[in-house]
PDB file of C-alpha atoms in Angstrom:
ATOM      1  CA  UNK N   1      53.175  37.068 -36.309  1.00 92.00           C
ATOM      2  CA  UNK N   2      54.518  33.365 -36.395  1.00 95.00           C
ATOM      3  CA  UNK N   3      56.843  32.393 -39.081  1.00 96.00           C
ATOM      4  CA  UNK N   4      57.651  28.955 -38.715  1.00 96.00           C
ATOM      5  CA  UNK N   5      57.443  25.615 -40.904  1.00 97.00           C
ATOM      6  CA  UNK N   6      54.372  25.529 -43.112  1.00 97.00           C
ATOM      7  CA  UNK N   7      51.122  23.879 -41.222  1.00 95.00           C
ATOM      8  CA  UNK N   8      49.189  21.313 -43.243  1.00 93.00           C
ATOM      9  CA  UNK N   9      45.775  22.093 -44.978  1.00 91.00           C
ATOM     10  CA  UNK N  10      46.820  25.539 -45.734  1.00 96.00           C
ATOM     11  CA  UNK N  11      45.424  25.866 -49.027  1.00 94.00           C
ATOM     12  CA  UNK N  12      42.485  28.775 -46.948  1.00 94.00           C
ATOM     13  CA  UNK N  13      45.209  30.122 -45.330  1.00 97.00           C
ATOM     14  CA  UNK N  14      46.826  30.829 -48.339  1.00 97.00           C
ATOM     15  CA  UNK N  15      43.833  32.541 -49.843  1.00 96.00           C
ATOM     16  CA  UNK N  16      45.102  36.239 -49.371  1.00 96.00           C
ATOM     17  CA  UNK N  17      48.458  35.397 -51.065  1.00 97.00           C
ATOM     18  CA  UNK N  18      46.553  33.386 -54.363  1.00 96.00           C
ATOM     19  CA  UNK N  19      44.247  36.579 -54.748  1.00 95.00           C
ATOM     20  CA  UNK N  20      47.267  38.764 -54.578  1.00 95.00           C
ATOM     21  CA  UNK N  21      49.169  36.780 -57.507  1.00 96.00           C
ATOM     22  CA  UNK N  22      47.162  35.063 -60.152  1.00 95.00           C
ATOM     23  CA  UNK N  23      50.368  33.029 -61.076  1.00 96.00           C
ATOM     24  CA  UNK N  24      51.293  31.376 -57.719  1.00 97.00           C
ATOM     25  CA  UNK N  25      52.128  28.207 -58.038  1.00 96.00           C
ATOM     26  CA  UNK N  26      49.905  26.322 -55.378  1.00 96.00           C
ATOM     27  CA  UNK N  27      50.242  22.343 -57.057  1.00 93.00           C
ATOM     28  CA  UNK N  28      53.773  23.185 -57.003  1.00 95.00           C
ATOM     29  CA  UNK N  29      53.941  24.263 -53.749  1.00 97.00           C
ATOM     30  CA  UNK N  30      51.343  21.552 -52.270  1.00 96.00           C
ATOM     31  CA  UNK N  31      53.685  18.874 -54.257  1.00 95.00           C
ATOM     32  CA  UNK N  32      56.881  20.122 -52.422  1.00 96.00           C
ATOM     33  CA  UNK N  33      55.247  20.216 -49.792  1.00 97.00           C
ATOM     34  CA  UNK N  34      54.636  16.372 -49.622  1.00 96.00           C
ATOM     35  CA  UNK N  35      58.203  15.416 -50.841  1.00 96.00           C
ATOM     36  CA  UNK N  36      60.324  18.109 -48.479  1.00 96.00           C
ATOM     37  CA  UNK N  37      58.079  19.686 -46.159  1.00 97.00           C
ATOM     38  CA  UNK N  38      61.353  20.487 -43.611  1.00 96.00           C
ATOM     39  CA  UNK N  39      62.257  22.957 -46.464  1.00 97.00           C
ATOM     40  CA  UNK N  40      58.649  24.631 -46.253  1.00 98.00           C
ATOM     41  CA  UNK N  41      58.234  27.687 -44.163  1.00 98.00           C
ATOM     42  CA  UNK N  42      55.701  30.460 -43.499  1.00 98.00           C
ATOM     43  CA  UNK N  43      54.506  33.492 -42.433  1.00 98.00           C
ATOM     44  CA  UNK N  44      51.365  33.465 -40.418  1.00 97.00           C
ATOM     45  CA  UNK N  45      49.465  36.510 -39.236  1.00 96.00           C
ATOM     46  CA  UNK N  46      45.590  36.436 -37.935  1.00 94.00           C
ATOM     47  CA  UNK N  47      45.498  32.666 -38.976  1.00 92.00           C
ATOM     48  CA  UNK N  48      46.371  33.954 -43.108  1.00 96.00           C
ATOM     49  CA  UNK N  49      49.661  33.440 -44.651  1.00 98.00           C
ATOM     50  CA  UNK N  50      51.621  36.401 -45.599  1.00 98.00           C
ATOM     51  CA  UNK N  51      54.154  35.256 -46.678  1.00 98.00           C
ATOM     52  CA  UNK N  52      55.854  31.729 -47.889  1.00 98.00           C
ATOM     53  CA  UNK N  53      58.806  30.054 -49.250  1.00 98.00           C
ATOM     54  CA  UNK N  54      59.608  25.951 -50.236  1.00 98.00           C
ATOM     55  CA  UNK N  55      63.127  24.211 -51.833  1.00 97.00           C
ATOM     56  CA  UNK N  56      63.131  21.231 -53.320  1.00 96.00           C
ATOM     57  CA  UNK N  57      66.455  19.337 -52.851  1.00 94.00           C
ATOM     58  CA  UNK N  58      68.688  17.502 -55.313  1.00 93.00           C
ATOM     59  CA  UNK N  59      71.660  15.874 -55.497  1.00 89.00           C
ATOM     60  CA  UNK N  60      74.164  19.066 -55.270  1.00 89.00           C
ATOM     61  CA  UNK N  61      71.657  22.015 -54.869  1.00 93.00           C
ATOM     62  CA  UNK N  62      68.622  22.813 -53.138  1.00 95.00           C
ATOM     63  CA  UNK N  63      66.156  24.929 -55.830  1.00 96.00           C
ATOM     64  CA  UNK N  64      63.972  27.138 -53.899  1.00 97.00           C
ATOM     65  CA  UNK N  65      60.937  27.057 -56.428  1.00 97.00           C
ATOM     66  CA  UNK N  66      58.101  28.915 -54.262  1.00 98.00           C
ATOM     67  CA  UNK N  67      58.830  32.410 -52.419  1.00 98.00           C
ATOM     68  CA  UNK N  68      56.467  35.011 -52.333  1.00 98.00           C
ATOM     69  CA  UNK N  69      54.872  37.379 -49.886  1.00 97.00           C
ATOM     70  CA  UNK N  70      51.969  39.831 -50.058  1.00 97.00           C
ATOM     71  CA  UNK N  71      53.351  43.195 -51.161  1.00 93.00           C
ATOM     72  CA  UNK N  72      51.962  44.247 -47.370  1.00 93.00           C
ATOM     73  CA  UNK N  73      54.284  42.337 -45.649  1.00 95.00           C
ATOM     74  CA  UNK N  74      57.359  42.201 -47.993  1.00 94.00           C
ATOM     75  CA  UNK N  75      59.654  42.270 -45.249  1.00 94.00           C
ATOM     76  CA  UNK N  76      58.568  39.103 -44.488  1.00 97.00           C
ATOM     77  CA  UNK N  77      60.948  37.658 -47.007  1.00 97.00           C
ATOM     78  CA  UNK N  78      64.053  38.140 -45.060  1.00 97.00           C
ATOM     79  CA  UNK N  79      62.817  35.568 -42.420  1.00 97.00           C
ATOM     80  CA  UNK N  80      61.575  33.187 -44.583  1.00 98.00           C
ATOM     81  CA  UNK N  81      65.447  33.470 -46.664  1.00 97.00           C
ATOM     82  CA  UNK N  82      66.724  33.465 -43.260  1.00 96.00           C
ATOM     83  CA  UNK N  83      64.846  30.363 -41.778  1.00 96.00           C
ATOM     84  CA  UNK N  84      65.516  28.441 -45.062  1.00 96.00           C
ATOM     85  CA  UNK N  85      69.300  28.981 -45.451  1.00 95.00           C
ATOM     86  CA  UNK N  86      69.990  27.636 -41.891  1.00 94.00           C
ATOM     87  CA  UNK N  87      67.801  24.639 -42.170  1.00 94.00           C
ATOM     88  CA  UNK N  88      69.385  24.115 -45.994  1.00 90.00           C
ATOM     89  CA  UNK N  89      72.670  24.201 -44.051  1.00 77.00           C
ATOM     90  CA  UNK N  90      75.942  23.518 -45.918  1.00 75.00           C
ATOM     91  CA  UNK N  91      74.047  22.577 -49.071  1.00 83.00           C
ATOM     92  CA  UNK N  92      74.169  24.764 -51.708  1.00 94.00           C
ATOM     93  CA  UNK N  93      71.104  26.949 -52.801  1.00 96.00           C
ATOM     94  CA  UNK N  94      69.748  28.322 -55.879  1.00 96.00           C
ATOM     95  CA  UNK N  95      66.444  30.723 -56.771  1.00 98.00           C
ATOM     96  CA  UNK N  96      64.656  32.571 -59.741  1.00 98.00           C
ATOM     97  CA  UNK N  97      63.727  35.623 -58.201  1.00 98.00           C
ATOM     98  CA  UNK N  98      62.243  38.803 -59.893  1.00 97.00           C
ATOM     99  CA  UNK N  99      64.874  41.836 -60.581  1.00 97.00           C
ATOM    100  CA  UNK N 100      62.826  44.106 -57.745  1.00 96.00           C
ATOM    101  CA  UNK N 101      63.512  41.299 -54.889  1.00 97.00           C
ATOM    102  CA  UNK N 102      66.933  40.159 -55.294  1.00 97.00           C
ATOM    103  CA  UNK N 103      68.334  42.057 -52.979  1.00 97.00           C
ATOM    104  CA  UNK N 104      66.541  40.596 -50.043  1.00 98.00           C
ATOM    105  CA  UNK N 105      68.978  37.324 -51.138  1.00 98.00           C
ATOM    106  CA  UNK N 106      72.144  38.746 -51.790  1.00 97.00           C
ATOM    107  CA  UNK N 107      71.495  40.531 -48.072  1.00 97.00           C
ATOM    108  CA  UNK N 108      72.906  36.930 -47.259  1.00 96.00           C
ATOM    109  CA  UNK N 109      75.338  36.893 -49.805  1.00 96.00           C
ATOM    110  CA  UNK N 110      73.527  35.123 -53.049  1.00 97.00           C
ATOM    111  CA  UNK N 111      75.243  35.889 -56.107  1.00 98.00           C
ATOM    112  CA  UNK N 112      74.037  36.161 -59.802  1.00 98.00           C
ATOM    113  CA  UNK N 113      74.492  33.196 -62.110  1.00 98.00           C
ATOM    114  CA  UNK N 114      72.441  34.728 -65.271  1.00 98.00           C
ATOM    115  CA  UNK N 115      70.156  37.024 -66.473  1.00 98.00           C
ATOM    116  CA  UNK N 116      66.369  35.174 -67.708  1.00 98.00           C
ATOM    117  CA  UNK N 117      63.108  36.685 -68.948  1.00 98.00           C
ATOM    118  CA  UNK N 118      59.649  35.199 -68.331  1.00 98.00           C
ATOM    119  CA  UNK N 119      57.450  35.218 -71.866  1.00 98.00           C
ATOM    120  CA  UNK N 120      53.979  35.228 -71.734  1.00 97.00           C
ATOM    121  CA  UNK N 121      51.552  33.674 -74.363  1.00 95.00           C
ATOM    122  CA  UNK N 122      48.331  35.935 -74.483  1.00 87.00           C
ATOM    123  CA  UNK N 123      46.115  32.640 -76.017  1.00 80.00           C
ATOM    124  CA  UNK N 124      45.645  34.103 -79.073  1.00 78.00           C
ATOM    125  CA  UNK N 125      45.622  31.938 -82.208  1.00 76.00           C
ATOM    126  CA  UNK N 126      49.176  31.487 -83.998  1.00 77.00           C
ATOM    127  CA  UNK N 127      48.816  29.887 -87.927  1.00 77.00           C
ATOM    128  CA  UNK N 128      50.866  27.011 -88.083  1.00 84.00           C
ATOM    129  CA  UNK N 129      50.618  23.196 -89.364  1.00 84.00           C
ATOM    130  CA  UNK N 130      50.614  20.496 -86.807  1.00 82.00           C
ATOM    131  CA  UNK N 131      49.928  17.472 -88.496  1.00 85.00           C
ATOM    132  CA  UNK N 132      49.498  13.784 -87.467  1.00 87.00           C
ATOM    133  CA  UNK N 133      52.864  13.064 -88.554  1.00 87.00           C
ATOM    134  CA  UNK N 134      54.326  15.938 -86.138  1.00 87.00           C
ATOM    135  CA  UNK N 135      52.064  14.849 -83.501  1.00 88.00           C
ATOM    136  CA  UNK N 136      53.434  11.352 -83.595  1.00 90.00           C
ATOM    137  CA  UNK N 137      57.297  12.935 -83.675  1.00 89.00           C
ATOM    138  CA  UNK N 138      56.839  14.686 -80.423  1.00 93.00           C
ATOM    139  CA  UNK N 139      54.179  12.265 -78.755  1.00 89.00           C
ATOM    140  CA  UNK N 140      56.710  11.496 -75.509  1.00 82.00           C
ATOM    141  CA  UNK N 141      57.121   7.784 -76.270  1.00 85.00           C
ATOM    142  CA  UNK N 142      60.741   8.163 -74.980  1.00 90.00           C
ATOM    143  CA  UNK N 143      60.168  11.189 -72.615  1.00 94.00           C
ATOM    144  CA  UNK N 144      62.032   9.027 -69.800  1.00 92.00           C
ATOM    145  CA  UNK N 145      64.832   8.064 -71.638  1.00 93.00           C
ATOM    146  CA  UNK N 146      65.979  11.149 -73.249  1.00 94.00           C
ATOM    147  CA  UNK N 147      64.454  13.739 -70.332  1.00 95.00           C
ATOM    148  CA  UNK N 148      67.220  11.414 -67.813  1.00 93.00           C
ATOM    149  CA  UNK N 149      69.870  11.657 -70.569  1.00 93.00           C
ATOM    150  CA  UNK N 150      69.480  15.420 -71.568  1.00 96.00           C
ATOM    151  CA  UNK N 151      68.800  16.523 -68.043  1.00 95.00           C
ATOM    152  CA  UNK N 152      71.740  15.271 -66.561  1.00 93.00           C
ATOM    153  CA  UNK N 153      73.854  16.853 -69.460  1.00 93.00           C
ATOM    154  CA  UNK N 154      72.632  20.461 -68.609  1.00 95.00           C
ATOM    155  CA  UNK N 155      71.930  20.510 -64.997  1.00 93.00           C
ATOM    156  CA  UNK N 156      75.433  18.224 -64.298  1.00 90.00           C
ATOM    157  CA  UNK N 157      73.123  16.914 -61.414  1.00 90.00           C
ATOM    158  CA  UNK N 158      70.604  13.733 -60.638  1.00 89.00           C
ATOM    159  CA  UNK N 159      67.265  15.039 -61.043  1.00 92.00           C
ATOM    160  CA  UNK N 160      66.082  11.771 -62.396  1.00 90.00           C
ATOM    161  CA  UNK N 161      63.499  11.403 -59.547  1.00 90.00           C
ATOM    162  CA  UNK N 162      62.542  14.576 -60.132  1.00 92.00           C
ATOM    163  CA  UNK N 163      61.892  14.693 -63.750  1.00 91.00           C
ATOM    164  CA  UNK N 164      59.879  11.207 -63.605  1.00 88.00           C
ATOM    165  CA  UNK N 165      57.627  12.072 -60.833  1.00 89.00           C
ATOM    166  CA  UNK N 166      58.081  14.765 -58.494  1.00 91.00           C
ATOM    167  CA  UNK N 167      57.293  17.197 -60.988  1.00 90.00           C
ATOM    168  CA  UNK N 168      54.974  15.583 -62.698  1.00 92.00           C
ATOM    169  CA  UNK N 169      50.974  16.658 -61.838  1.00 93.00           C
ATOM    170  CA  UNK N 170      47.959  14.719 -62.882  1.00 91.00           C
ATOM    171  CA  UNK N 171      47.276  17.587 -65.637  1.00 94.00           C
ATOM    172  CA  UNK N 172      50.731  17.352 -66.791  1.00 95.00           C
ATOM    173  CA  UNK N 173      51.623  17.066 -70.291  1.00 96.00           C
ATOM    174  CA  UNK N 174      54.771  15.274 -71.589  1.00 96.00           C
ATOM    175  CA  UNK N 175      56.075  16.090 -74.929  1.00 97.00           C
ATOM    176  CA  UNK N 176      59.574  14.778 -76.378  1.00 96.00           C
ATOM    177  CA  UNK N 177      61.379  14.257 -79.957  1.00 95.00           C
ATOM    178  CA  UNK N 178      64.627  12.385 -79.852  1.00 93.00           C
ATOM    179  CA  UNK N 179      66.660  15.369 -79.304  1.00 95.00           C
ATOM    180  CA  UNK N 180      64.849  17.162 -76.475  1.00 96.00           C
ATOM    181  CA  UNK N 181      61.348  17.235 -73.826  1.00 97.00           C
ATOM    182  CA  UNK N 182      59.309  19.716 -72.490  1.00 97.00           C
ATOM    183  CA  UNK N 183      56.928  19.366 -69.462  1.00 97.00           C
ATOM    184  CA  UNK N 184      53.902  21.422 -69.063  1.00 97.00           C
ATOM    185  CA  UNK N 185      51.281  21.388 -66.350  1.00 96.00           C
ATOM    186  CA  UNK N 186      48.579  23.776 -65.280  1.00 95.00           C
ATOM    187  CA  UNK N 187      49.056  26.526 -62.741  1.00 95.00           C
ATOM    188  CA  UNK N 188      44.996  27.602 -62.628  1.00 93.00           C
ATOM    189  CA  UNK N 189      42.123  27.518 -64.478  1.00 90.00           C
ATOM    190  CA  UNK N 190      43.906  30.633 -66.652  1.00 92.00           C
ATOM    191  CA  UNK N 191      47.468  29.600 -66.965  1.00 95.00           C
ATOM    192  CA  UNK N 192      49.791  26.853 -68.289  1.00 96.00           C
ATOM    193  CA  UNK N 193      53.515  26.767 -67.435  1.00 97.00           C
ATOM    194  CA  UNK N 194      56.258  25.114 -69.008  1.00 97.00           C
ATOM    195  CA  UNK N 195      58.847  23.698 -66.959  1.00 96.00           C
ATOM    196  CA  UNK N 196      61.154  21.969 -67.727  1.00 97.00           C
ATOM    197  CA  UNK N 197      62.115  21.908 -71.504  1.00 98.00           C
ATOM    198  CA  UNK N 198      65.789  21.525 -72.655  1.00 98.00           C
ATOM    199  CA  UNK N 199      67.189  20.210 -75.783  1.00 97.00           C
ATOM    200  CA  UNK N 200      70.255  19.263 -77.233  1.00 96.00           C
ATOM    201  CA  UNK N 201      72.900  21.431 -79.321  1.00 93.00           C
ATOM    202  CA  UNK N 202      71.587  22.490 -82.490  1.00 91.00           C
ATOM    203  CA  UNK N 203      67.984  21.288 -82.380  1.00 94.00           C
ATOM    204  CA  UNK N 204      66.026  24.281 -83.517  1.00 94.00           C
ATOM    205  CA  UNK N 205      63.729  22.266 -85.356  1.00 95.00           C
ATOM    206  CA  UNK N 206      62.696  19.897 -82.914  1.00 96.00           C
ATOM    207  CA  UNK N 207      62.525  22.612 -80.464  1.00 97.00           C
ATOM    208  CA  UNK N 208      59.903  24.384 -82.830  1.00 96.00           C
ATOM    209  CA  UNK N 209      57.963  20.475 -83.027  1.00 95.00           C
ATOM    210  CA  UNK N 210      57.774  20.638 -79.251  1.00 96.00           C
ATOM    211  CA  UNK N 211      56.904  24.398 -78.545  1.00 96.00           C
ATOM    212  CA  UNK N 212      53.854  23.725 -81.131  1.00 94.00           C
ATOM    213  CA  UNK N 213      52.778  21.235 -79.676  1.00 94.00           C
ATOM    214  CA  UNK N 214      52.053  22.307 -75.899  1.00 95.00           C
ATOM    215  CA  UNK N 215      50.411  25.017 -78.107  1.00 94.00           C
ATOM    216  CA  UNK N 216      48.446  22.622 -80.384  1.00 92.00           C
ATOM    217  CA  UNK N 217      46.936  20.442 -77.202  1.00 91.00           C
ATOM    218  CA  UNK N 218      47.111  23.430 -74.813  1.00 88.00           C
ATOM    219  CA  UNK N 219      44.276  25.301 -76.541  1.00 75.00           C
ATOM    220  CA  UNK N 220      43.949  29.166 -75.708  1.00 77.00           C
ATOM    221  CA  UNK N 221      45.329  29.423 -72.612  1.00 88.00           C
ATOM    222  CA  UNK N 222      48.221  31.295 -71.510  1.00 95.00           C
ATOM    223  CA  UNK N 223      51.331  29.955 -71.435  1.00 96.00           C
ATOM    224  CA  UNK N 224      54.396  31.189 -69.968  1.00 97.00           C
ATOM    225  CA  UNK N 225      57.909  30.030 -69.445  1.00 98.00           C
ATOM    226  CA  UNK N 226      61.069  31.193 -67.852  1.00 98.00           C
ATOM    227  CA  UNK N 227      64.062  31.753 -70.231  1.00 98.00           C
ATOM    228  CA  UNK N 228      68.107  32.969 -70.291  1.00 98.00           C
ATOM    229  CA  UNK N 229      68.121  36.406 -71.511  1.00 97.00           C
ATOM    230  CA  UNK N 230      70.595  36.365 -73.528  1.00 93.00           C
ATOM    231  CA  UNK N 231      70.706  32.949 -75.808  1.00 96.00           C
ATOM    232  CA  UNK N 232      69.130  34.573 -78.834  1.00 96.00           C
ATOM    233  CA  UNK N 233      68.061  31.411 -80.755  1.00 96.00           C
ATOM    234  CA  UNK N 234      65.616  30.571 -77.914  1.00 98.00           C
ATOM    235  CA  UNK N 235      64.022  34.083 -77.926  1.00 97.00           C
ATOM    236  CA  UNK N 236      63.522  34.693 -81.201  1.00 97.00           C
ATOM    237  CA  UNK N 237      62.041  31.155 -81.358  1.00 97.00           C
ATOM    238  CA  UNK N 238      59.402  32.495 -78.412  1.00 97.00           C
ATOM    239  CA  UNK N 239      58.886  35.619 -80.417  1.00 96.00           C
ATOM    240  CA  UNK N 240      58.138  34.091 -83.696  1.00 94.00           C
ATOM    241  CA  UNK N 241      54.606  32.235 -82.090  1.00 93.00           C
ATOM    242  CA  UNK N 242      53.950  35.570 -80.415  1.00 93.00           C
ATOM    243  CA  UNK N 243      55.442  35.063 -76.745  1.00 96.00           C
ATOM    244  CA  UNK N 244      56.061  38.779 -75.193  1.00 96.00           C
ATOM    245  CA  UNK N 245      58.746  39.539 -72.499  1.00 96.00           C
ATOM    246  CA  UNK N 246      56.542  39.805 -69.330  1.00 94.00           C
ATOM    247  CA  UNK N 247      59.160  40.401 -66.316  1.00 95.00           C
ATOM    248  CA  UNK N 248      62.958  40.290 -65.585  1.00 98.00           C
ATOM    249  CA  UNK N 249      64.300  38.079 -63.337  1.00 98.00           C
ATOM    250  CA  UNK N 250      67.623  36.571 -61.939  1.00 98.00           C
ATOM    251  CA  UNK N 251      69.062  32.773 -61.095  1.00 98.00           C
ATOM    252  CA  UNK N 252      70.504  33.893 -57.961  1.00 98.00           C
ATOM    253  CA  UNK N 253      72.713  31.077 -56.027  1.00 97.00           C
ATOM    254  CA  UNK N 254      74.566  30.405 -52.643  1.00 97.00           C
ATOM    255  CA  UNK N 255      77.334  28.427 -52.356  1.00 94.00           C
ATOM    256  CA  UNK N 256      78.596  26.280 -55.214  1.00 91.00           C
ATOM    257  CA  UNK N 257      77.521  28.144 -58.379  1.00 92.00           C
ATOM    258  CA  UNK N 258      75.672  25.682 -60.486  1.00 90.00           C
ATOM    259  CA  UNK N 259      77.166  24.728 -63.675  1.00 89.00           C
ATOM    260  CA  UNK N 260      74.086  24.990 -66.066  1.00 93.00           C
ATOM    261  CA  UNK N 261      74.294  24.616 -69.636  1.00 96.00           C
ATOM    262  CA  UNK N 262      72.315  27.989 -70.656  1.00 97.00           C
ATOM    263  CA  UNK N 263      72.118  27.428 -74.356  1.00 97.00           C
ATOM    264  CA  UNK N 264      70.185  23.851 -73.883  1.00 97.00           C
ATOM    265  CA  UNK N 265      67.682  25.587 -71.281  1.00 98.00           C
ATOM    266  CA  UNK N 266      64.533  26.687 -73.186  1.00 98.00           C
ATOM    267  CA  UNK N 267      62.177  26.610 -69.968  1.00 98.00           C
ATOM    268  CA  UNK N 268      64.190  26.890 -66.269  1.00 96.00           C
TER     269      UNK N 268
END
């Protein structure tokens, strides 16, 4: 086995790790990939990859936002944490990991931040209105200005380049009101993520605007998003357009612990 940085054209390597896990994030993955490919590593056995992991780096943290290895070769993981951390360096790291693999970070001493849930939208039809007039509220006609404003007030960190284009895809769809955005893009033919969507204090409404929406111009798909567990307001507001818990997972971080703003985080 060779674990080392991640070759390009690896999309047919990868093949045994997308049939394992029908949502890996491959765009995301191939995007990093291009921007910070030093923080891109693998896990190659009989020319497959069995294993991967890629961080995207900001101003004060370094987000690890693709880890995952074939449930054959889970051990696997401490290599790729290991081979990551020392390249990272002195900069400070942060990961969502599911509950089950957690402990294959704090092995090198990552500590919990918070507690978040990933909900899952089946594609089934929810009644609501979405009319012109709503469509034009949340339409993303100032999706730079407030998504650099709003951002920087929860994450306390320049993402700027980030939110305008690194995380942007050519199926991506922008949605803002004047009080929050949300960014959604496709994952495959079956799924639809949103990432990122934060809001301000006390914008319930507008958060309800932009969540129909992505379901308005999304169609059936599914549609899932990572939340905190425990800010109610932005559970109940999954719950009530039939969202269902689908996995537990941790923000797990090394270093300096990141000072997010929890309640304004309604998709990590």
């Amino acid at each position: 086995m060779f674990v080392g940085y991640l070759r390009n054209d690896f999309e047919e390597e990868l093949s045994s790790i997308l049939e394992s896990d029908t949502l890996f994030d491959l765009e995301l993955l191939k995007q990093t990939y291009e921007i910070f490919p030093q923080y891109c590593f693998a896990a190659y056995e009989d020319g497959k990859i069995v294993g991967v992991v890629s961080a995207y780096a900001f101003s004060k943290h370094v987000f690890i936002n693709v880890i995952k290895a074939l449930d054959t070769h889970k051990d696997v993981l401490t290599r790729l944490i290991k081979l990551l951390v020392q390249n990272v360096s002195s900069m400070n790291i942060y990961v969502l990991i599911e509950d089950k693999l957690a402990s294959y970070f704090t092995a090198f001493n990552f500590q919990e931040h918070s507690k978040f849930l990933r909900y899952m939208h089946s594609g089934e039809a929810v009644a609501f209105n979405f009319s012109n007039s709503t469509a034009k509220q949340v339409s993303g006609e100032n999706y730079d200005d407030i998504s650099r404003k709003i951002d920087r007030e929860v994450f306390l960190d320049d993402r700027e380049e980030y939110i305008k284009k690194d995380c942007v895809f050519t199926n991506s769809l922008k949605l803002s009101t004047t009080s929050g955005f949300m960014h959604s893009y496709v994952v495959n033919k079956r799924y639809i993520k949103i990432s990122p969507w934060l809001m301000q204090n006390e914008s319930y409404l507008d958060a309800e605007k932009l969540l129909r929406g992505v379901l308005y111009y999304r169609g059936l798909k599914k549609i899932f998003a990572f939340i905190p567990k425990d800010i109610k307001e932005i559970s109940e507001l999954y719950e009530s357009y039939k969202f269902k818990k689908d996995g537990n997972f941790s923000l797990l971080y090394l270093g300096e612990k990141p000072e997010l703003k929890l309640e304004n985080l309604y998709a990590l």
